[in-house]
């Protein structure tokens, strides 16, 4: 009896875990959000959990920002990984749904990255849209302006309202993690099987990584000032905090991905909440802004459709040793083939008076290397 | 019937005759030819004392036979010039040290998992053997730097008078050299004097020590790897021969340059290895797998262009050196120290091949706030600082 419930439980958990990223396909939803009809607008969206659906209906005005956040997250992930064995293939281009990459739900390093970048991206886009005045509910953040600066007159600029963005991200992205069903037996004590603990742990890890992404965002706030004293002197100035380009945040999170810590989740007696601890205690403990993972990643060399791994066959590589997309590394030692393409280009262009530009057609040889 | 038995007997004799007695060739059958093991030859284990059996060639022969890893040509050369071997050994050590320096922050850091075999003469470590015998770029660099190191240390030996068969170059004008950078100096009349580095002798020695065997083996097996090795040896020798400089000293009245004495000098070995590293990085050419007489470039459009003396040759593309592969002798980059926030090859991202890194906190003690105390002492405080050390996963 117990066994069969466990099997069902695992099944439910698997489905729920798979959903933890499926909202990322939101960016490809074609229809616009109709603020007057939140119900129908939200229902047409794919991949939202019940809590996210509730969020959508309540905050339809923020959904445009959330959608652009999911787009930015996907684009940034693809940019950061385009030269690597796993090139961040998340969304099926035909069905516009998130590919159920199983390894992404096993708390690998890659999954940590995707969680962090997506929660950071939603917070980023909501914050930016606030500063632009798109949403009525949020504006500039004036709380951070201090008047103890060096100059006499300091005016408050419009600081990016990161707090609001982070709050929205917390609400929306973290709701993608379903609450774990707590099974209680007749005496009221919780039944924590190994699978239950691991599922609990998986959610903890995902939430940690979501939070880490937002922390990176918060730390990347930079103070910018504009001086408007006499002939540009800084007697008077306006200062505000602003977020850098999203590429910077992507780089910072990619950096966290490289230094991610392998952890395990331990449940100690007497303490209700399990804890995340380092697997190897000799290494430096992770901070709140560091990514963590539990399962070592596969090598991504051979395709494994069941686990959502495409393999590196047919990928383009370069012949630079020590590079990350070096053919011998990217092709996993299988070798590569050279493809020569002849491309027609315009060259020797001349300006002829008046007003014409004449070019000659040229043939250019392009060499490409593809993994076997 | 008797005739038949006789025939079988003869046959058995013939077969046995093919093999020499196993005890005599024990070491040569067991270990591959790898003369880099000379790196372990200290002056203590190998001492061809001139006063002891000085005329006895057999004694030198025996000494040389104990050096496992030398091929028959090198054995003969050793017996002929026994005193040169410690210089070759010194050269190998210097070359390995330079190689490790130059490749410190690359995926291949001039190390490999070396097999150790027990021979009659002690332990034989096949230093960098697997890399050396493959025909990839790293092997090309190794061959070139080893050849250069022989030229360098033999020449130094001649110059310092430690080798009896050679001395300073008596005809320095016959060598290729570069005059001083200052053009006003080079126009003046000068006479050769001092002790010029006898690079031609070093080159002759290195050729004999390395090339003769490869030539003979290529004639026998037609394996292109021998030609490639011979070419890379040439690249190494050229790296020294192309960079001989003329040094001069003026001794006219009150130091004027009316009278000038000049001599030739090689570059420092670290500069030579810098040059070879550049050639490894930018001037390595892939050649075809088959060759009848000379090496040909793999690139079809450039087949007719002969290989130059500054171009290293290799046949096979190198492995990535990322993952451990003990059969190929590759250690992998796991556990290597990397540098965070860098974009060159020592960065954690590139060195760890995308696998990520671990961070460890190390407490290091350094001397700080040093002060000079009259007279004459320097007093320092010891500071402890916590350093984050990143190592590849």
XYZ file of C-alpha atoms in Angstrom:
765
model
C 0.000 0.000 0.000
C 2.697 2.401 1.003
C 4.671 1.533 -2.086
C 1.852 2.314 -4.438
C 1.218 5.693 -2.825
C 4.865 6.468 -3.126
C 4.831 5.654 -6.795
C 1.879 7.941 -7.301
C 3.580 10.606 -5.244
C 6.723 10.413 -7.308
C 4.624 10.690 -10.416
C 2.866 13.774 -9.132
C 6.138 15.302 -8.064
C 7.698 14.672 -11.441
C 4.897 16.489 -13.181
C 4.985 19.344 -10.724
C 8.747 19.656 -10.966
C 8.628 19.680 -14.737
C 6.359 22.666 -14.456
C 8.868 24.699 -12.490
C 10.272 26.227 -15.663
C 7.510 25.730 -18.159
C 6.351 29.335 -17.796
C 9.487 30.326 -19.723
C 7.615 29.686 -22.952
C 5.422 32.639 -22.049
C 7.560 34.939 -24.139
C 6.452 33.241 -27.306
C 2.754 33.615 -26.613
C 1.500 35.685 -29.481
C -1.609 37.304 -28.085
C -1.583 40.597 -26.239
C -2.788 40.944 -22.708
C -6.185 42.483 -22.537
C -6.397 44.366 -19.270
C -10.173 44.319 -19.283
C -10.400 40.568 -19.620
C -7.768 39.103 -17.334
C -9.572 35.772 -17.137
C -9.493 34.896 -20.805
C -6.053 36.448 -21.351
C -4.483 34.392 -18.632
C -6.202 31.176 -19.514
C -4.740 31.229 -22.988
C -1.231 31.184 -21.561
C 0.583 27.890 -21.539
C 2.694 26.468 -18.802
C 1.474 28.406 -15.760
C 0.876 26.721 -12.426
C -2.309 27.370 -10.540
C -0.656 29.959 -8.321
C 0.868 31.677 -11.302
C -2.536 31.748 -12.964
C -3.940 33.440 -9.890
C -1.092 35.952 -10.019
C -1.795 36.592 -13.671
C -5.443 37.334 -13.087
C -4.686 39.701 -10.243
C -1.786 41.507 -11.897
C -2.582 41.506 -15.568
C -0.857 44.907 -15.894
C 2.466 43.338 -14.899
C 2.200 40.365 -17.221
C 3.676 42.228 -20.176
C 6.842 42.819 -18.129
C 6.879 39.219 -16.979
C 6.616 38.052 -20.550
C 9.475 40.246 -21.723
C 11.416 38.918 -18.731
C 10.964 35.353 -19.881
C 12.099 36.343 -23.361
C 15.175 38.108 -21.979
C 16.041 35.112 -19.787
C 15.854 32.731 -22.712
C 17.861 34.996 -24.993
C 20.542 35.598 -22.377
C 20.835 31.908 -21.579
C 21.284 31.147 -25.265
C 23.896 33.871 -25.574
C 25.889 32.695 -22.567
C 25.852 29.073 -23.669
C 25.939 29.216 -27.446
C 29.508 27.943 -27.607
C 29.081 25.155 -25.081
C 28.105 21.554 -25.315
C 24.767 22.345 -23.747
C 23.628 25.366 -25.695
C 20.546 26.209 -23.663
C 17.927 24.696 -25.892
C 14.882 25.287 -23.730
C 11.962 25.963 -25.995
C 10.804 23.805 -28.838
C 10.669 26.119 -31.858
C 7.700 24.254 -33.362
C 5.365 23.725 -30.451
C 6.503 26.812 -28.519
C 6.564 24.800 -25.349
C 9.374 24.269 -22.895
C 11.190 21.063 -23.754
C 10.916 18.732 -20.798
C 14.672 18.448 -20.404
C 14.738 15.986 -17.580
C 18.246 16.898 -16.536
C 17.032 20.441 -15.969
C 14.801 19.127 -13.227
C 17.482 17.119 -11.501
C 19.043 20.170 -9.866
C 22.051 20.277 -12.127
C 24.255 23.322 -12.539
C 22.469 24.167 -15.769
C 19.134 24.115 -14.030
C 20.548 26.413 -11.343
C 21.553 28.860 -14.044
C 18.174 28.796 -15.761
C 16.346 29.359 -12.478
C 18.616 32.230 -11.478
C 18.564 33.973 -14.828
C 14.799 33.669 -15.185
C 14.016 35.110 -11.789
C 16.573 37.869 -12.325
C 15.140 38.637 -15.754
C 11.578 38.998 -14.488
C 12.741 41.289 -11.685
C 14.842 43.266 -14.161
C 12.105 43.802 -16.700
C 9.489 44.710 -14.091
C 11.925 47.225 -12.583
C 12.733 48.764 -15.950
C 9.076 49.051 -16.874
C 8.377 50.715 -13.535
C 11.004 53.350 -14.197
C 9.541 53.909 -17.619
C 6.150 54.501 -16.073
C 4.387 51.676 -17.820
C 2.779 50.369 -14.670
C 0.768 52.648 -12.438
C 1.509 50.693 -9.310
C 5.180 51.391 -9.128
C 7.405 54.320 -9.808
C 10.833 55.441 -8.804
C 12.500 54.374 -5.633
C 13.268 57.452 -3.542
C 14.160 55.625 -0.366
C 17.791 55.194 -1.263
C 18.648 58.839 -1.781
C 20.710 60.061 1.081
C 21.501 63.697 1.691
C 24.808 63.197 3.402
C 26.727 63.397 0.150
C 29.735 65.564 -0.405
C 28.001 68.172 -2.462
C 25.663 70.695 -0.924
C 22.695 70.233 -3.120
C 21.669 66.806 -4.091
C 18.432 66.130 -5.841
C 16.656 62.882 -5.885
C 16.799 61.147 -9.186
C 14.570 58.319 -10.235
C 16.265 55.228 -8.856
C 15.328 51.914 -10.343
C 12.732 50.370 -8.085
C 14.452 47.051 -7.661
C 12.514 46.183 -4.547
C 9.237 46.138 -6.384
C 10.691 44.112 -9.255
C 12.183 41.628 -6.877
C 8.896 41.334 -5.044
C 7.064 40.567 -8.273
C 9.713 38.057 -9.273
C 9.430 36.362 -5.903
C 5.702 36.175 -6.192
C 5.550 34.947 -9.762
C 8.698 32.892 -10.351
C 8.718 31.209 -6.966
C 5.104 30.178 -7.429
C 6.268 27.976 -10.257
C 7.492 25.668 -7.504
C 4.519 23.747 -6.331
C 4.113 23.278 -2.658
C 5.121 19.803 -1.738
C 2.262 17.715 -0.553
C 2.879 16.875 3.033
C 1.652 13.411 3.708
C 0.606 12.818 7.234
C -0.266 9.493 8.695
C -3.017 8.900 11.243
C -0.927 10.049 14.201
C -0.176 13.354 12.561
C 3.543 12.779 12.103
C 4.815 13.552 8.669
C 5.770 10.716 6.450
C 9.061 11.716 4.991
C 10.290 9.065 2.639
C 13.538 9.499 0.796
C 11.684 10.658 -2.289
C 9.751 13.179 -0.259
C 12.931 14.579 1.198
C 14.595 14.754 -2.162
C 11.583 16.475 -3.704
C 11.547 18.891 -0.815
C 15.248 19.411 -1.339
C 14.787 20.010 -5.045
C 12.340 22.782 -4.331
C 14.646 24.282 -1.754
C 17.489 24.283 -4.242
C 15.366 25.866 -6.961
C 14.129 28.544 -4.588
C 17.674 29.218 -3.444
C 18.812 29.673 -7.018
C 15.867 31.941 -7.819
C 16.854 34.032 -4.828
C 20.515 34.003 -5.876
C 19.586 35.420 -9.269
C 17.702 38.257 -7.611
C 20.597 38.902 -5.229
C 22.977 39.258 -8.142
C 20.560 41.756 -9.650
C 20.337 43.763 -6.446
C 24.095 43.846 -6.047
C 24.605 45.106 -9.562
C 22.799 48.383 -8.886
C 25.140 51.266 -9.665
C 24.917 54.856 -8.578
C 24.897 57.339 -11.413
C 25.098 61.069 -11.025
C 24.654 64.085 -13.192
C 26.245 67.382 -12.234
C 24.514 70.643 -13.005
C 26.432 73.302 -11.183
C 28.081 76.296 -12.875
C 29.643 75.174 -16.143
C 29.079 71.574 -15.282
C 30.631 71.604 -11.823
C 29.330 69.151 -9.296
C 28.031 71.699 -6.804
C 24.588 70.559 -7.578
C 23.865 67.136 -8.755
C 21.216 64.563 -9.193
C 21.950 60.969 -8.326
C 20.045 57.819 -8.835
C 20.654 54.080 -8.725
C 20.297 52.275 -11.960
C 20.592 48.781 -13.231
C 23.239 47.951 -15.813
C 22.536 46.345 -19.127
C 20.996 42.891 -18.721
C 24.095 41.428 -20.404
C 26.078 42.383 -17.291
C 23.685 40.517 -15.083
C 23.830 37.554 -17.436
C 27.636 37.588 -17.202
C 27.511 37.793 -13.415
C 25.146 34.840 -13.179
C 27.257 32.898 -15.687
C 30.176 33.567 -13.372
C 28.148 32.152 -10.502
C 27.397 29.139 -12.696
C 31.113 28.459 -13.097
C 31.660 28.618 -9.360
C 28.448 26.832 -8.367
C 28.695 24.686 -5.270
C 27.694 21.052 -5.066
C 25.401 20.638 -2.081
C 23.083 18.194 -0.425
C 19.941 18.697 1.558
C 19.972 17.267 5.059
C 17.106 16.790 7.374
C 18.139 16.866 10.966
C 16.135 15.526 13.823
C 14.150 18.081 15.716
C 14.447 20.778 13.063
C 11.430 21.137 10.850
C 13.176 22.636 7.838
C 15.868 20.718 5.939
C 19.175 22.504 5.437
C 21.399 22.966 2.398
C 24.956 21.943 3.233
C 28.116 21.642 1.155
C 28.799 18.170 -0.147
C 32.496 18.652 0.422
C 32.992 20.685 3.561
C 36.581 21.550 2.636
C 35.388 24.040 0.080
C 34.121 27.512 0.815
C 30.478 27.594 1.800
C 28.093 29.126 -0.689
C 26.530 32.481 0.074
C 22.987 33.581 -0.685
C 24.112 34.936 -4.022
C 25.864 31.726 -5.092
C 24.303 29.042 -7.201
C 23.984 25.538 -5.816
C 23.280 22.179 -7.415
C 22.867 18.590 -6.287
C 23.396 16.417 -9.333
C 26.544 16.506 -11.448
C 25.750 17.332 -15.049
C 26.010 14.794 -17.833
C 28.720 15.468 -20.440
C 26.094 16.384 -23.099
C 28.100 14.605 -25.782
C 25.704 12.029 -27.146
C 22.061 12.722 -27.782
C 19.658 11.284 -25.251
C 16.129 12.330 -26.181
C 14.666 10.777 -23.052
C 16.665 13.146 -20.896
C 16.273 16.070 -23.261
C 19.918 16.082 -24.332
C 20.498 16.908 -27.971
C 24.171 15.930 -28.199
C 26.823 17.917 -30.026
C 26.575 16.276 -33.425
C 26.371 18.870 -36.178
C 27.366 21.755 -33.924
C 29.738 24.369 -35.293
C 33.156 24.497 -33.655
C 36.410 26.407 -34.056
C 39.984 25.251 -34.391
C 41.332 27.380 -31.547
C 42.870 25.232 -28.853
C 42.030 26.344 -25.299
C 38.771 27.859 -26.548
C 35.489 26.711 -25.102
C 34.126 25.766 -28.543
C 37.336 24.122 -29.686
C 36.497 21.231 -31.987
C 38.221 18.606 -29.877
C 36.318 19.713 -26.771
C 32.927 20.425 -28.323
C 32.883 17.318 -30.512
C 33.930 15.145 -27.555
C 36.830 13.698 -29.522
C 34.612 12.320 -32.286
C 36.232 14.553 -34.873
C 34.788 17.177 -37.172
C 34.201 17.853 -40.817
C 35.128 20.899 -42.789
C 32.482 22.545 -44.925
C 33.385 25.158 -47.432
C 30.759 27.607 -48.519
C 31.140 30.104 -51.297
C 29.189 33.234 -50.546
C 28.514 36.039 -52.960
C 29.371 39.416 -51.546
C 29.595 42.956 -52.779
C 33.053 44.412 -52.864
C 35.167 47.193 -54.395
C 32.301 49.563 -53.906
C 32.680 53.004 -55.438
C 30.711 56.159 -55.131
C 29.817 57.636 -58.493
C 28.771 61.276 -58.675
C 25.894 61.734 -58.204
C 24.458 59.637 -56.493
C 25.131 56.020 -56.934
C 27.208 53.317 -55.327
C 28.500 50.657 -57.629
C 29.897 47.375 -56.403
C 31.386 44.319 -57.944
C 30.211 40.873 -56.998
C 32.870 38.882 -55.167
C 33.037 35.334 -54.069
C 34.089 34.705 -50.535
C 35.134 31.356 -49.165
C 33.808 30.580 -45.730
C 35.134 27.578 -43.886
C 32.969 25.973 -41.279
C 33.753 23.108 -38.978
C 30.971 20.845 -37.855
C 31.076 18.095 -35.258
C 30.630 14.564 -36.480
C 64.744 -39.083 -41.822
C 68.083 -37.985 -40.473
C 68.154 -35.276 -43.044
C 64.770 -34.119 -41.788
C 65.893 -33.938 -38.165
C 68.928 -32.030 -39.289
C 66.670 -29.570 -41.083
C 64.497 -29.030 -38.028
C 67.591 -28.533 -35.915
C 68.906 -25.998 -38.336
C 65.560 -24.228 -38.368
C 65.454 -24.046 -34.589
C 68.968 -22.679 -34.598
C 67.987 -20.057 -37.121
C 64.952 -18.966 -35.147
C 66.970 -18.686 -31.962
C 69.667 -16.891 -33.813
C 67.202 -14.136 -34.642
C 66.836 -13.293 -30.979
C 69.808 -12.272 -29.052
C 70.048 -13.697 -25.546
C 67.281 -12.129 -23.464
C 69.506 -11.102 -20.617
C 71.566 -8.772 -22.784
C 68.640 -6.895 -24.309
C 66.472 -6.896 -21.218
C 66.176 -3.159 -20.985
C 65.757 -2.420 -24.658
C 62.909 -4.885 -24.951
C 61.110 -3.580 -21.914
C 61.291 0.147 -22.261
C 60.637 2.409 -25.226
C 63.317 4.726 -26.538
C 62.955 7.952 -24.628
C 66.131 9.882 -24.097
C 64.347 12.401 -21.857
C 65.032 10.003 -19.000
C 68.499 11.492 -19.058
C 66.879 14.198 -16.949
C 67.387 11.855 -14.014
C 71.056 11.360 -14.751
C 72.832 13.279 -12.088
C 76.571 13.591 -11.976
C 76.550 10.975 -9.212
C 75.015 8.028 -11.042
C 76.949 8.635 -14.197
C 80.581 9.492 -13.778
C 82.895 8.725 -16.647
C 86.068 9.359 -14.670
C 88.919 10.149 -17.010
C 91.620 8.778 -14.717
C 89.868 5.494 -14.252
C 90.225 3.201 -17.258
C 90.571 6.318 -19.264
C 91.559 4.520 -22.395
C 89.132 1.726 -21.910
C 86.335 2.158 -24.395
C 84.579 -0.884 -22.946
C 84.148 0.934 -19.673
C 82.368 3.871 -21.329
C 80.280 1.485 -23.340
C 79.153 -0.214 -20.170
C 78.317 3.115 -18.576
C 76.250 4.126 -21.583
C 74.487 0.800 -21.687
C 73.148 1.513 -18.239
C 71.308 4.552 -19.554
C 67.937 3.091 -20.394
C 65.955 4.812 -23.091
C 68.822 5.684 -25.419
C 68.500 4.277 -28.917
C 71.482 2.453 -30.472
C 72.674 5.600 -32.245
C 72.632 7.556 -29.025
C 74.369 4.692 -27.224
C 77.167 4.835 -29.765
C 77.430 8.596 -29.506
C 77.526 8.289 -25.744
C 80.358 5.785 -25.893
C 82.207 8.112 -28.230
C 81.697 11.302 -26.186
C 80.877 10.121 -22.686
C 81.496 13.525 -21.165
C 78.825 15.181 -23.251
C 75.993 13.180 -21.678
C 75.771 15.209 -18.438
C 75.386 18.324 -20.583
C 72.594 16.722 -22.572
C 70.992 15.765 -19.257
C 71.283 19.328 -17.992
C 69.723 20.544 -21.221
C 66.760 18.208 -20.830
C 66.143 19.401 -17.296
C 66.265 23.004 -18.379
C 63.949 22.322 -21.311
C 61.388 20.579 -19.112
C 61.501 23.448 -16.637
C 60.994 25.989 -19.435
C 58.206 23.932 -20.958
C 56.400 23.773 -17.618
C 56.800 27.526 -17.236
C 55.530 28.392 -20.659
C 52.525 26.087 -20.435
C 51.626 26.806 -16.823
C 48.229 28.224 -17.685
C 47.172 26.003 -20.540
C 45.139 22.851 -20.594
C 48.231 20.870 -21.451
C 50.718 22.019 -18.852
C 53.677 20.010 -20.082
C 52.871 17.138 -17.805
C 51.688 13.645 -18.408
C 51.132 10.461 -16.551
C 54.415 8.659 -17.020
C 54.741 4.941 -16.817
C 57.454 3.628 -14.568
C 59.080 0.290 -15.340
C 61.606 -1.631 -13.378
C 64.735 -2.397 -15.360
C 68.044 -3.970 -14.510
C 69.548 -0.547 -13.934
C 66.821 0.763 -11.684
C 63.570 2.515 -12.349
C 62.838 3.838 -15.802
C 60.365 6.692 -15.995
C 58.972 7.316 -19.438
C 59.030 11.118 -19.061
C 56.395 12.725 -21.299
C 56.816 9.613 -23.427
C 53.260 9.277 -24.679
C 53.149 12.901 -25.758
C 56.598 12.721 -27.296
C 55.721 9.711 -29.438
C 52.410 11.076 -30.692
C 52.694 13.398 -33.657
C 50.612 16.306 -32.411
C 51.441 19.933 -31.757
C 52.587 19.355 -28.206
C 55.004 16.676 -29.412
C 56.274 19.153 -31.995
C 56.981 21.700 -29.293
C 58.669 19.113 -27.089
C 60.896 17.909 -29.905
C 61.856 21.422 -30.874
C 62.638 22.605 -27.362
C 64.590 19.446 -26.574
C 66.711 19.819 -29.713
C 67.299 23.467 -28.861
C 68.250 22.543 -25.321
C 70.907 20.104 -26.552
C 72.432 22.701 -28.845
C 72.361 25.243 -26.054
C 73.893 23.168 -23.307
C 76.519 21.455 -25.487
C 77.564 24.849 -26.828
C 77.755 26.205 -23.295
C 79.852 23.183 -22.371
C 82.287 23.896 -25.173
C 82.452 27.539 -24.237
C 83.249 26.968 -20.592
C 85.889 24.410 -21.439
C 84.119 21.555 -19.712
C 83.961 19.533 -22.896
C 87.300 18.512 -24.293
C 86.245 17.771 -27.865
C 85.298 21.358 -28.583
C 86.136 24.918 -27.633
C 85.319 28.453 -28.672
C 84.467 28.977 -32.314
C 87.664 29.781 -34.169
C 85.861 31.026 -37.275
C 82.932 33.023 -35.962
C 82.625 34.864 -39.261
C 81.254 31.703 -40.846
C 78.158 31.726 -38.656
C 74.921 33.526 -39.333
C 74.537 36.284 -36.823
C 72.833 39.558 -36.099
C 74.973 42.615 -35.471
C 74.155 45.055 -32.682
C 70.999 47.026 -32.935
C 72.893 50.317 -32.960
C 73.784 50.942 -36.638
C 76.610 53.388 -35.871
C 78.408 50.649 -33.995
C 78.050 48.003 -36.646
C 79.697 50.124 -39.364
C 83.010 50.245 -37.551
C 85.905 47.962 -38.183
C 86.269 45.188 -35.737
C 88.297 42.097 -35.136
C 87.044 38.807 -33.836
C 88.222 38.002 -30.388
C 87.079 36.628 -27.117
C 85.262 33.351 -26.988
C 82.498 32.982 -29.531
C 79.801 30.429 -28.844
C 80.525 27.359 -30.910
C 76.964 26.875 -32.090
C 77.938 24.870 -35.204
C 79.422 22.209 -32.980
C 76.308 22.112 -30.812
C 74.164 21.790 -33.903
C 76.325 18.987 -35.308
C 76.055 17.156 -32.010
C 72.285 17.597 -31.750
C 71.865 16.420 -35.315
C 73.865 13.294 -34.615
C 72.123 12.684 -31.308
C 68.588 13.092 -32.652
C 68.353 13.192 -36.432
C 70.465 10.256 -37.584
C 68.176 7.773 -35.886
C 65.007 9.354 -37.263
C 66.441 9.354 -40.792
C 67.391 5.686 -40.539
C 64.001 4.790 -39.103
C 62.169 6.706 -41.801
C 64.114 4.896 -44.510
C 63.153 1.631 -42.872
C 59.503 2.164 -41.960
C 58.428 5.127 -44.116
C 56.478 6.372 -41.121
C 55.952 10.107 -41.470
C 56.312 10.615 -37.711
C 60.080 10.264 -38.058
C 60.216 12.969 -40.699
C 58.042 15.194 -38.536
C 60.331 14.709 -35.566
C 63.388 15.429 -37.676
C 61.793 18.604 -38.943
C 60.849 19.783 -35.464
C 64.378 19.088 -34.259
C 65.491 21.350 -37.082
C 63.035 24.047 -35.925
C 64.545 23.844 -32.457
C 68.109 24.146 -33.712
C 67.122 27.036 -35.974
C 65.598 28.893 -33.043
C 69.120 29.125 -31.671
C 71.031 29.506 -34.920
C 68.828 32.352 -36.143
C 69.312 34.363 -33.001
C 73.039 34.531 -32.534
C 74.117 38.038 -31.699
C 77.408 39.821 -32.101
C 78.595 41.407 -28.906
C 81.421 43.926 -29.026
C 83.683 45.787 -26.706
C 85.551 48.941 -27.563
C 89.075 49.530 -26.412
C 90.327 52.640 -28.094
C 91.790 55.594 -26.226
C 89.569 56.357 -23.252
C 87.003 53.828 -24.362
C 86.538 55.055 -27.933
C 85.580 52.521 -30.534
C 88.685 52.752 -32.683
C 89.554 49.234 -31.748
C 86.757 46.826 -31.328
C 86.715 43.166 -30.443
C 83.591 41.169 -31.115
C 82.356 37.716 -30.379
C 79.192 35.744 -30.976
C 76.728 34.808 -28.303
C 73.565 32.748 -28.190
C 70.377 34.063 -26.631
C 69.376 33.004 -23.165
C 67.492 29.745 -23.164
C 64.364 31.349 -21.724
C 64.254 33.655 -24.746
C 64.690 30.695 -27.070
C 61.804 28.911 -25.413
C 59.687 32.065 -25.687
C 60.326 32.053 -29.392
C 59.449 28.383 -29.696
C 56.239 28.930 -27.745
C 55.275 31.615 -30.244
C 55.963 29.205 -33.068
C 53.826 26.594 -31.348
C 51.015 29.123 -30.977
C 51.081 30.675 -34.424
C 53.321 28.734 -36.782
C 52.332 25.126 -36.452
C 51.470 23.432 -39.717
C 49.516 20.251 -40.177
C 51.166 17.881 -42.646
C 49.899 14.895 -44.565
C 49.865 11.443 -43.052
C 52.006 10.026 -45.815
C 55.213 11.281 -47.280
C 57.746 9.712 -49.580
C 60.625 12.147 -49.292
C 59.661 15.348 -47.622
C 56.801 16.701 -45.557
C 53.856 18.199 -47.360
C 51.285 20.599 -45.950
C 47.835 19.176 -45.447
C 46.194 22.254 -46.908
C 45.735 21.363 -50.570
C 46.292 24.861 -51.916
C 49.625 25.157 -50.122
C 51.049 21.743 -50.932
C 53.845 23.152 -53.070
C 55.201 25.480 -50.410
C 57.963 23.710 -48.518
C 57.961 23.866 -44.730
C 60.081 26.642 -43.330
C 62.485 26.455 -40.434
C 60.190 28.499 -38.226
C 57.174 26.285 -38.735
C 56.565 23.327 -36.478
C 55.021 20.283 -38.103
C 52.362 17.981 -36.715
C 50.210 15.222 -38.145
C 47.352 14.726 -35.730
C 45.129 17.285 -34.088
C 45.646 17.410 -30.348
C 43.085 16.060 -27.937
C 41.386 18.656 -25.755
C 43.402 17.631 -22.656
C 40.284 18.366 -20.637
C 39.352 14.960 -19.369
C 41.628 12.451 -17.781
C 42.664 9.655 -20.131
C 45.247 7.451 -18.560
C 45.831 5.244 -21.588
C 46.848 8.350 -23.521
C 48.770 9.655 -20.518
C 46.538 12.724 -20.195
C 46.011 13.994 -16.674
C 43.052 16.278 -17.410
C 42.486 19.709 -15.928
C 40.548 18.567 -12.886
C 42.165 19.905 -9.727
C 44.237 22.509 -11.567
C 44.353 25.989 -10.104
C 42.655 28.609 -12.221
C 42.224 32.357 -12.128
C 38.870 33.954 -11.572
C 37.889 37.081 -13.514
C 40.279 36.491 -16.348
C 39.582 36.113 -20.028
C 42.724 34.353 -21.160
C 43.508 30.662 -21.181
C 44.131 30.518 -17.417
C 40.585 31.668 -16.645
C 38.481 29.209 -14.726
C 35.979 28.965 -17.539
C 38.480 27.961 -20.209
C 40.950 25.966 -18.132
C 38.202 23.924 -16.493
C 36.613 23.319 -19.909
C 33.260 24.593 -18.692
C 33.033 22.130 -15.809
C 33.188 24.876 -13.207
C 35.443 25.270 -10.215
C 35.589 24.861 -6.467
C 36.720 27.572 -4.112
C 38.845 26.915 -1.084
C 39.947 29.464 1.473
C 43.608 29.330 2.303
C 45.311 31.256 5.035
C 48.615 32.547 3.811
C 51.248 34.235 5.859
C 53.163 37.031 4.252
C 55.710 39.518 5.444
C 54.359 43.008 5.531
C 55.009 46.511 6.806
C 58.726 46.014 6.454
C 60.867 48.721 7.955
C 64.533 49.433 7.772
C 66.058 49.704 11.235
C 69.377 51.542 11.608
C 71.772 49.799 11.170
C 71.398 47.344 9.395
C 68.295 45.327 9.752
C 64.912 44.961 8.097
C 62.056 44.209 10.431
C 58.781 42.895 9.140
C 55.470 41.908 10.598
C 53.814 38.715 9.564
C 50.385 39.265 8.188
C 47.854 36.558 7.642
C 45.514 36.919 4.758
C 42.759 34.733 3.513
C 43.104 33.880 -0.135
C 40.433 32.223 -2.203
C 41.984 29.472 -4.295
C 39.988 28.207 -7.239
C 40.510 24.718 -8.556
C 38.827 23.028 -11.486
C 36.136 20.455 -10.905
